[in-house]
Amino acid sequence: MSAIEIPKPDPRILARRAEILAGLAALVPPTSLITEEDERRAYETDALTAYRRVPLAVVLPETTEQVSRVLTFLNREGVKVVARGAGTSLAGGAIPSEDAVVLGVSKMSRILDVDTANRTIRVEAGVTNLGVSGAVSHLGFFYAPDPSSQLACTIAGNIAMNSGGAHCLKYGVTTNNVLGVKMVLIDGTIVELGGAHLDAAGYDLLGLIVGSEGQLGVVTEATLRILPLAEGARPMLMGFQSAEDAGACVAAIIASGIIPVAIEYMDRPAIKVCEAFAHAGYPLDVEALLIIEVEGSEAEIEDLIGRITTIAADYNPSGLRISQSEAESAAIWKGRKSAFGAMGRLADYICMDGTIPTGQLSAVLTGIARICEGYGLRVSNIFHAGDGNLHPLVLFNANDPAEQEKAERCGEDILKLCVELGGCLTGEHGVGIEKRDLMTYQFNTIDLDQQMRVKTALDPQWLLNPHKVFPLAGRPV
Amino acid sequence: MSAIEIPKPDPRILARRAEILAGLAALVPPTSLITEEDERRAYETDALTAYRRVPLAVVLPETTEQVSRVLTFLNREGVKVVARGAGTSLAGGAIPSEDAVVLGVSKMSRILDVDTANRTIRVEAGVTNLGVSGAVSHLGFFYAPDPSSQLACTIAGNIAMNSGGAHCLKYGVTTNNVLGVKMVLIDGTIVELGGAHLDAAGYDLLGLIVGSEGQLGVVTEATLRILPLAEGARPMLMGFQSAEDAGACVAAIIASGIIPVAIEYMDRPAIKVCEAFAHAGYPLDVEALLIIEVEGSEAEIEDLIGRITTIAADYNPSGLRISQSEAESAAIWKGRKSAFGAMGRLADYICMDGTIPTGQLSAVLTGIARICEGYGLRVSNIFHAGDGNLHPLVLFNANDPAEQEKAERCGEDILKLCVELGGCLTGEHGVGIEKRDLMTYQFNTIDLDQQMRVKTALDPQWLLNPHKVFPLAGRPV
């Protein structure tokens, strides 16, 4: 996606670099300020590695108060700020510009409070996603949203992107699991939103902050909902002779009111590659495979599997297999979780992240096949089918610039199709810089203006993570 | 609460009344404009009847386009607008001022689209809450949020107040069940937010709009989530010898991860009055009664009742009774649903609406008893215990002004206690004018300023439902 523009740095800021560094040095401990170029280079990109810019400086504050002082200073000086969790954004959400200061939350990673009676945990925003579950698993609890990068990614980044994961079908995405945040606005004011209770008086600013991609403030603490671990869980495999049958089956399960923990979809190319990689025992004679996991007591599991099997019978399933052991469950999930890595051994790919209403699954799969055929490109579909969050992988040869460009246009067409079918551009990866210029397909000028009015209200100079989310043309600043 | 100020009308607007009416007459059909005083008087108050002001005029547009033209005109003329659903707000959310035009959505009440495959329904905002379920019940679906006023109240009002109800313990409040809205901003622009898909790119303005009490725009259409009706449901009764035991039992059930459809709480005075009124078979020898309803297949119901009974055994339950028939279930719910009416035959009362973390139930019940004892007033606690949404009724004699004032101060102290215990001022009734001046107990100046910045960004002149939500002092306009 070499066509995405990152604006040139403001020469007036570059000229004042020494002065800005001196100002920062007075506000944070020496170990919290990175100025050397070779060290700054570690912050030049995130998981969208095709784009990179070395930032002006990197600050790693240790407290909310330090974040407040840093933002007060940078706001007064008119310097851009890019907040950063672990840098795992696939959409380029943490890529800086050369005139921006990166503000990393990695030194704020303490667990502050665990309250099982109210099922909440309060953490600093630099705690990793898996670190939250790790802090409560011995008490029989877990934190539900589980992005694939959960070993590394931080709660700060999860909140910025409203991250999802396989468990989100049943438990919701980040916004459904964050009860409150402490955050710092660009002018240094510290605000607390929400808390360990349902709803709140006044406007729902908390909901607005979740998914705002670091553009409205820097979150430094969060109160999260934790859930009791289920008694048990069991995956089942179900093969189909066509993508349409599999898609229709998913829609029928969801329409029936059953909410499994996960419904994952793989097409024939993905099944073949993953089976070769993980020896998970997937059926090789089908066009599409669903992995459906249910959880609960043994009675609930039996009941749900029975109901799902009955619904699926209308869609010509084959190769039905219900896991009979922990080892078999682990193998089934190992195959799915290694899917992206396994595909990467086969070919280069770009991973899209659109969503659609689940009733449109058959239509979107047919449409994706048609689009890719038109470009003469192979596609592999591996995704969270239950909540309509697609991750089609468009395969191409990265050493052929013409084919890369073709793959990018193909990916764009797929996202436009999602919007046409009543879905949207991103399910869990965010807009970042990657989909910034596609926002005009989802929203008209009036819709975008409303969103930008809120940005301007909270960050009048547009200093917080600029160049993201909104197309560069038509901005008020 | 005679102390709540409604600002005096702006004489410049009153002087231009004829001109404003003529302008409105050019924008909507004659049947959509109410100008005669005796007809306007029907819109002078809502369910907070202690306060009333006859509005300048009432418009009842038939289409989104008419709403747009009306708002464009009123914005240009600097005239205040109070949007109104069915006028059932207990917080005074729909009470106008004398210089405001009431914009009612009652003529926009069509069901636009039902999509059971995607489990969504699209309606005009004037459809009643029960009308939504009524439109899909023959298909085996329902709309989950169920405020007590559901026969009358509109989706527009539900969205404005983020309304709740007994089913919300399991299914969430309005914000969890609204997928998209069409709305008109004060300058007449029509925007669409969200849609029939999970999440969305860009900021979550939809979440911001839900619960914004008609201050950011006028919602004219909504896409709502509908859910399949459960196979079956069954309530159980459980008595306790102390409020603390009952509160601790609720907290333990919730902490275990079981989410019943409803957990309703009644104390001894309420049990006595409701039993006399409804002959529901409630135990009369207990201090507190829980009505716990579970739903699902017969196997799920049996399993959940068993687990709940096991947990409750630690809290000295008595009078355990599991409904054995439809008739018995109906009688149990009739008692609960007639509770407020039955209490009203006994004494005047003010109904509070605070929330607390469920782990604080015992503490808040003890605190409420202490506060009311201090004022020498009786209190009866009837509320949605499972999600910590309290509705303590403070009983008083409305013919004694001194006792009324005492009751109001007592109610304030109860809400302050909720905030101290980590809860908040309102669970499902909203702030309106009723709790406007208490917002400073929940939020500091910085927090309120942030919320008001958003208001100013979307409604620079503060014309939409002003005098609500934020204390009059400290406003930017």
GROMACS .gro file of N, CA and C in nm, chain B residues 160-244:
model
  255
  637ALA      N    1  -3.287   0.843   2.405
  637ALA     CA    2  -3.244   0.964   2.476
  637ALA      C    3  -3.198   0.932   2.617
  638MET      N    4  -3.271   0.845   2.687
  638MET     CA    5  -3.243   0.818   2.828
  638MET      C    6  -3.163   0.690   2.849
  639ASN      N    7  -3.130   0.618   2.743
  639ASN     CA    8  -3.065   0.487   2.757
  639ASN      C    9  -3.144   0.402   2.855
  640SER      N   10  -3.270   0.381   2.824
  640SER     CA   11  -3.364   0.317   2.918
  640SER      C   12  -3.328   0.171   2.946
  641GLY      N   13  -3.370   0.126   3.063
  641GLY     CA   14  -3.345  -0.012   3.106
  641GLY      C   15  -3.474  -0.089   3.125
  642GLY      N   16  -3.480  -0.171   3.229
  642GLY     CA   17  -3.596  -0.254   3.258
  642GLY      C   18  -3.552  -0.385   3.319
  643ALA      N   19  -3.648  -0.470   3.356
  643ALA     CA   20  -3.615  -0.593   3.429
  643ALA      C   21  -3.530  -0.689   3.346
  644HIS      N   22  -3.555  -0.695   3.214
  644HIS     CA   23  -3.479  -0.788   3.130
  644HIS      C   24  -3.335  -0.745   3.106
  645CYS      N   25  -3.300  -0.624   3.147
  645CYS     CA   26  -3.169  -0.569   3.111
  645CYS      C   27  -3.054  -0.639   3.182
  646LEU      N   28  -3.083  -0.708   3.292
  646LEU     CA   29  -2.976  -0.780   3.360
  646LEU      C   30  -2.910  -0.875   3.261
  647LYS      N   31  -2.990  -0.947   3.185
  647LYS     CA   32  -2.932  -1.043   3.091
  647LYS      C   33  -2.900  -0.980   2.955
  648TYR      N   34  -2.983  -0.889   2.908
  648TYR     CA   35  -2.972  -0.844   2.770
  648TYR      C   36  -2.916  -0.704   2.750
  649GLY      N   37  -2.879  -0.637   2.859
  649GLY     CA   38  -2.824  -0.503   2.845
  649GLY      C   39  -2.934  -0.398   2.833
  650VAL      N   40  -2.892  -0.272   2.840
  650VAL     CA   41  -2.985  -0.160   2.832
  650VAL      C   42  -2.996  -0.115   2.686
  651THR      N   43  -3.058  -0.001   2.665
  651THR     CA   44  -3.083   0.043   2.527
  651THR      C   45  -2.955   0.049   2.444
  652THR      N   46  -2.849   0.103   2.501
  652THR     CA   47  -2.726   0.121   2.422
  652THR      C   48  -2.671  -0.011   2.369
  653ASN      N   49  -2.701  -0.122   2.437
  653ASN     CA   50  -2.654  -0.253   2.393
  653ASN      C   51  -2.746  -0.313   2.287
  654ASN      N   52  -2.857  -0.249   2.258
  654ASN     CA   53  -2.956  -0.305   2.167
  654ASN      C   54  -2.991  -0.214   2.050
  655VAL      N   55  -2.921  -0.100   2.041
  655VAL     CA   56  -2.938  -0.010   1.927
  655VAL      C   57  -2.817  -0.026   1.836
  656LEU      N   58  -2.842  -0.058   1.709
  656LEU     CA   59  -2.732  -0.081   1.615
  656LEU      C   60  -2.704   0.040   1.527
  657GLY      N   61  -2.804   0.125   1.509
  657GLY     CA   62  -2.785   0.242   1.423
  657GLY      C   63  -2.899   0.339   1.440
  658VAL      N   64  -2.874   0.465   1.407
  658VAL     CA   65  -2.981   0.566   1.408
  658VAL      C   66  -2.966   0.658   1.288
  659LYS      N   67  -3.079   0.713   1.246
  659LYS     CA   68  -3.079   0.831   1.159
  659LYS      C   69  -3.117   0.947   1.248
  660MET      N   70  -3.042   1.055   1.242
  660MET     CA   71  -3.076   1.167   1.329
  660MET      C   72  -3.051   1.299   1.259
  661VAL      N   73  -3.114   1.403   1.313
  661VAL     CA   74  -3.100   1.536   1.256
  661VAL      C   75  -3.029   1.624   1.358
  662LEU      N   76  -2.926   1.693   1.313
  662LEU     CA   77  -2.853   1.784   1.400
  662LEU      C   78  -2.924   1.919   1.404
  663ILE      N   79  -2.882   2.002   1.498
  663ILE     CA   80  -2.951   2.130   1.516
  663ILE      C   81  -2.944   2.216   1.390
  664ASP      N   82  -2.840   2.200   1.308
  664ASP     CA   83  -2.833   2.282   1.186
  664ASP      C   84  -2.906   2.217   1.069
  665GLY      N   85  -2.980   2.110   1.096
  665GLY     CA   86  -3.063   2.049   0.992
  665GLY      C   87  -2.996   1.936   0.916
  666THR      N   88  -2.867   1.916   0.936
  666THR     CA   89  -2.802   1.807   0.862
  666THR      C   90  -2.852   1.673   0.915
  667ILE      N   91  -2.871   1.581   0.819
  667ILE     CA   92  -2.920   1.447   0.851
  667ILE      C   93  -2.800   1.353   0.850
  668VAL      N   94  -2.778   1.281   0.960
  668VAL     CA   95  -2.666   1.188   0.965
  668VAL      C   96  -2.716   1.048   0.998
  669GLU      N   97  -2.642   0.950   0.951
  669GLU     CA   98  -2.672   0.811   0.986
  669GLU      C   99  -2.552   0.757   1.063
  670LEU      N  100  -2.579   0.694   1.175
  670LEU     CA  101  -2.472   0.638   1.259
  670LEU      C  102  -2.495   0.489   1.277
  671GLY      N  103  -2.388   0.409   1.268
  671GLY     CA  104  -2.401   0.265   1.289
  671GLY      C  105  -2.477   0.198   1.177
  672GLY      N  106  -2.524   0.078   1.202
  672GLY     CA  107  -2.597   0.000   1.102
  672GLY      C  108  -2.611  -0.143   1.151
  673ALA      N  109  -2.653  -0.233   1.062
  673ALA     CA  110  -2.683  -0.369   1.104
  673ALA      C  111  -2.558  -0.456   1.109
  674HIS      N  112  -2.452  -0.405   1.169
  674HIS     CA  113  -2.328  -0.480   1.178
  674HIS      C  114  -2.261  -0.447   1.311
  675LEU      N  115  -2.170  -0.534   1.355
  675LEU     CA  116  -2.096  -0.508   1.478
  675LEU      C  117  -1.994  -0.399   1.453
  676ASP      N  118  -1.970  -0.316   1.554
  676ASP     CA  119  -1.865  -0.215   1.549
  676ASP      C  120  -1.882  -0.123   1.428
  677ALA      N  121  -1.795  -0.031   1.408
  677ALA     CA  122  -1.797   0.057   1.291
  677ALA      C  123  -1.662   0.128   1.285
  678ALA      N  124  -1.624   0.173   1.168
  678ALA     CA  125  -1.502   0.250   1.155
  678ALA      C  126  -1.524   0.389   1.214
  679GLY      N  127  -1.417   0.455   1.253
  679GLY     CA  128  -1.429   0.592   1.306
  679GLY      C  129  -1.476   0.593   1.450
  680TYR      N  130  -1.511   0.710   1.499
  680TYR     CA  131  -1.552   0.725   1.638
  680TYR      C  132  -1.690   0.664   1.661
  681ASP      N  133  -1.714   0.620   1.785
  681ASP     CA  134  -1.842   0.562   1.820
  681ASP      C  135  -1.942   0.672   1.857
  682LEU      N  136  -1.985   0.749   1.755
  682LEU     CA  137  -2.082   0.855   1.784
  682LEU      C  138  -2.217   0.796   1.824
  683LEU      N  139  -2.248   0.676   1.775
  683LEU     CA  140  -2.375   0.614   1.811
  683LEU      C  141  -2.385   0.597   1.962
  684GLY      N  142  -2.277   0.543   2.022
  684GLY     CA  143  -2.276   0.524   2.167
  684GLY      C  144  -2.289   0.657   2.240
  685LEU      N  145  -2.233   0.762   2.181
  685LEU     CA  146  -2.242   0.895   2.243
  685LEU      C  147  -2.386   0.947   2.240
  686ILE      N  148  -2.456   0.921   2.130
  686ILE     CA  149  -2.592   0.972   2.115
  686ILE      C  150  -2.687   0.903   2.213
  687VAL      N  151  -2.670   0.769   2.230
  687VAL     CA  152  -2.760   0.697   2.322
  687VAL      C  153  -2.735   0.748   2.464
  688GLY      N  154  -2.837   0.797   2.528
  688GLY     CA  155  -2.823   0.853   2.663
  688GLY      C  156  -2.790   1.001   2.666
  689SER      N  157  -2.789   1.068   2.551
  689SER     CA  158  -2.752   1.210   2.550
  689SER      C  159  -2.874   1.300   2.570
  690GLU      N  160  -2.988   1.242   2.604
  690GLU     CA  161  -3.105   1.316   2.654
  690GLU      C  162  -3.152   1.426   2.559
  691GLY      N  163  -3.148   1.397   2.430
  691GLY     CA  164  -3.202   1.493   2.333
  691GLY      C  165  -3.122   1.620   2.319
  692GLN      N  166  -2.997   1.618   2.363
  692GLN     CA  167  -2.917   1.740   2.361
  692GLN      C  168  -2.823   1.750   2.242
  693LEU      N  169  -2.807   1.641   2.167
  693LEU     CA  170  -2.710   1.644   2.057
  693LEU      C  171  -2.778   1.636   1.920
  694GLY      N  172  -2.906   1.603   1.916
  694GLY     CA  173  -2.976   1.591   1.789
  694GLY      C  174  -3.110   1.524   1.813
  695VAL      N  175  -3.189   1.512   1.706
  695VAL     CA  176  -3.320   1.448   1.716
  695VAL      C  177  -3.316   1.318   1.635
  696VAL      N  178  -3.330   1.206   1.704
  696VAL     CA  179  -3.329   1.076   1.637
  696VAL      C  180  -3.465   1.053   1.571
  697THR      N  181  -3.464   1.017   1.443
  697THR     CA  182  -3.591   0.997   1.370
  697THR      C  183  -3.611   0.852   1.328
  698GLU      N  184  -3.503   0.775   1.319
  698GLU     CA  185  -3.515   0.632   1.286
  698GLU      C  186  -3.411   0.556   1.366
  699ALA      N  187  -3.439   0.428   1.391
  699ALA     CA  188  -3.341   0.346   1.463
  699ALA      C  189  -3.342   0.203   1.410
  700THR      N  190  -3.223   0.144   1.401
  700THR     CA  191  -3.209   0.002   1.371
  700THR      C  192  -3.179  -0.067   1.504
  701LEU      N  193  -3.266  -0.161   1.543
  701LEU     CA  194  -3.257  -0.224   1.675
  701LEU      C  195  -3.228  -0.372   1.661
  702ARG      N  196  -3.161  -0.427   1.760
  702ARG     CA  197  -3.136  -0.570   1.767
  702ARG      C  198  -3.263  -0.638   1.821
  703ILE      N  199  -3.310  -0.742   1.754
  703ILE     CA  200  -3.418  -0.822   1.811
  703ILE      C  201  -3.362  -0.959   1.847
  704LEU      N  202  -3.420  -1.022   1.948
  704LEU     CA  203  -3.368  -1.149   2.000
  704LEU      C  204  -3.474  -1.257   1.991
  705PRO      N  205  -3.432  -1.382   1.971
  705PRO     CA  206  -3.530  -1.491   1.968
  705PRO      C  207  -3.591  -1.508   2.108
  706LEU      N  208  -3.721  -1.529   2.112
  706LEU     CA  209  -3.787  -1.557   2.240
  706LEU      C  210  -3.728  -1.685   2.299
  707ALA      N  211  -3.709  -1.687   2.430
  707ALA     CA  212  -3.655  -1.807   2.495
  707ALA      C  213  -3.757  -1.920   2.489
  708GLU      N  214  -3.706  -2.043   2.497
  708GLU     CA  215  -3.796  -2.159   2.497
  708GLU      C  216  -3.892  -2.154   2.615
  709GLY      N  217  -3.839  -2.117   2.729
  709GLY     CA  218  -3.923  -2.109   2.848
  709GLY      C  219  -3.856  -2.019   2.951
  710ALA      N  220  -3.931  -1.980   3.054
  710ALA     CA  221  -3.876  -1.898   3.161
  710ALA      C  222  -3.946  -1.936   3.291
  711ARG      N  223  -3.878  -1.925   3.402
  711ARG     CA  224  -3.941  -1.962   3.529
  711ARG      C  225  -3.888  -1.875   3.642
  712PRO      N  226  -3.977  -1.809   3.718
  712PRO     CA  227  -3.932  -1.733   3.834
  712PRO      C  228  -3.928  -1.820   3.960
  713MET      N  229  -3.841  -1.783   4.054
  713MET     CA  230  -3.841  -1.847   4.185
  713MET      C  231  -3.843  -1.737   4.292
  714LEU      N  232  -3.901  -1.769   4.407
  714LEU     CA  233  -3.905  -1.676   4.520
  714LEU      C  234  -3.808  -1.724   4.626
  715MET      N  235  -3.742  -1.630   4.692
  715MET     CA  236  -3.646  -1.667   4.795
  715MET      C  237  -3.651  -1.559   4.903
  716GLY      N  238  -3.683  -1.597   5.027
  716GLY     CA  239  -3.691  -1.500   5.136
  716GLY      C  240  -3.564  -1.498   5.220
  717PHE      N  241  -3.538  -1.385   5.288
  717PHE     CA  242  -3.420  -1.373   5.374
  717PHE      C  243  -3.457  -1.300   5.502
  718GLN      N  244  -3.380  -1.329   5.609
  718GLN     CA  245  -3.410  -1.267   5.738
  718GLN      C  246  -3.346  -1.130   5.754
  719SER      N  247  -3.262  -1.089   5.658
  719SER     CA  248  -3.204  -0.954   5.665
  719SER      C  249  -3.173  -0.905   5.525
  720ALA      N  250  -3.173  -0.772   5.510
  720ALA     CA  251  -3.137  -0.710   5.383
  720ALA      C  252  -2.994  -0.747   5.345
  721GLU      N  253  -2.907  -0.758   5.449
  721GLU     CA  254  -2.766  -0.789   5.423
  721GLU      C  255  -2.753  -0.927   5.359
   0.00000   0.00000   0.00000
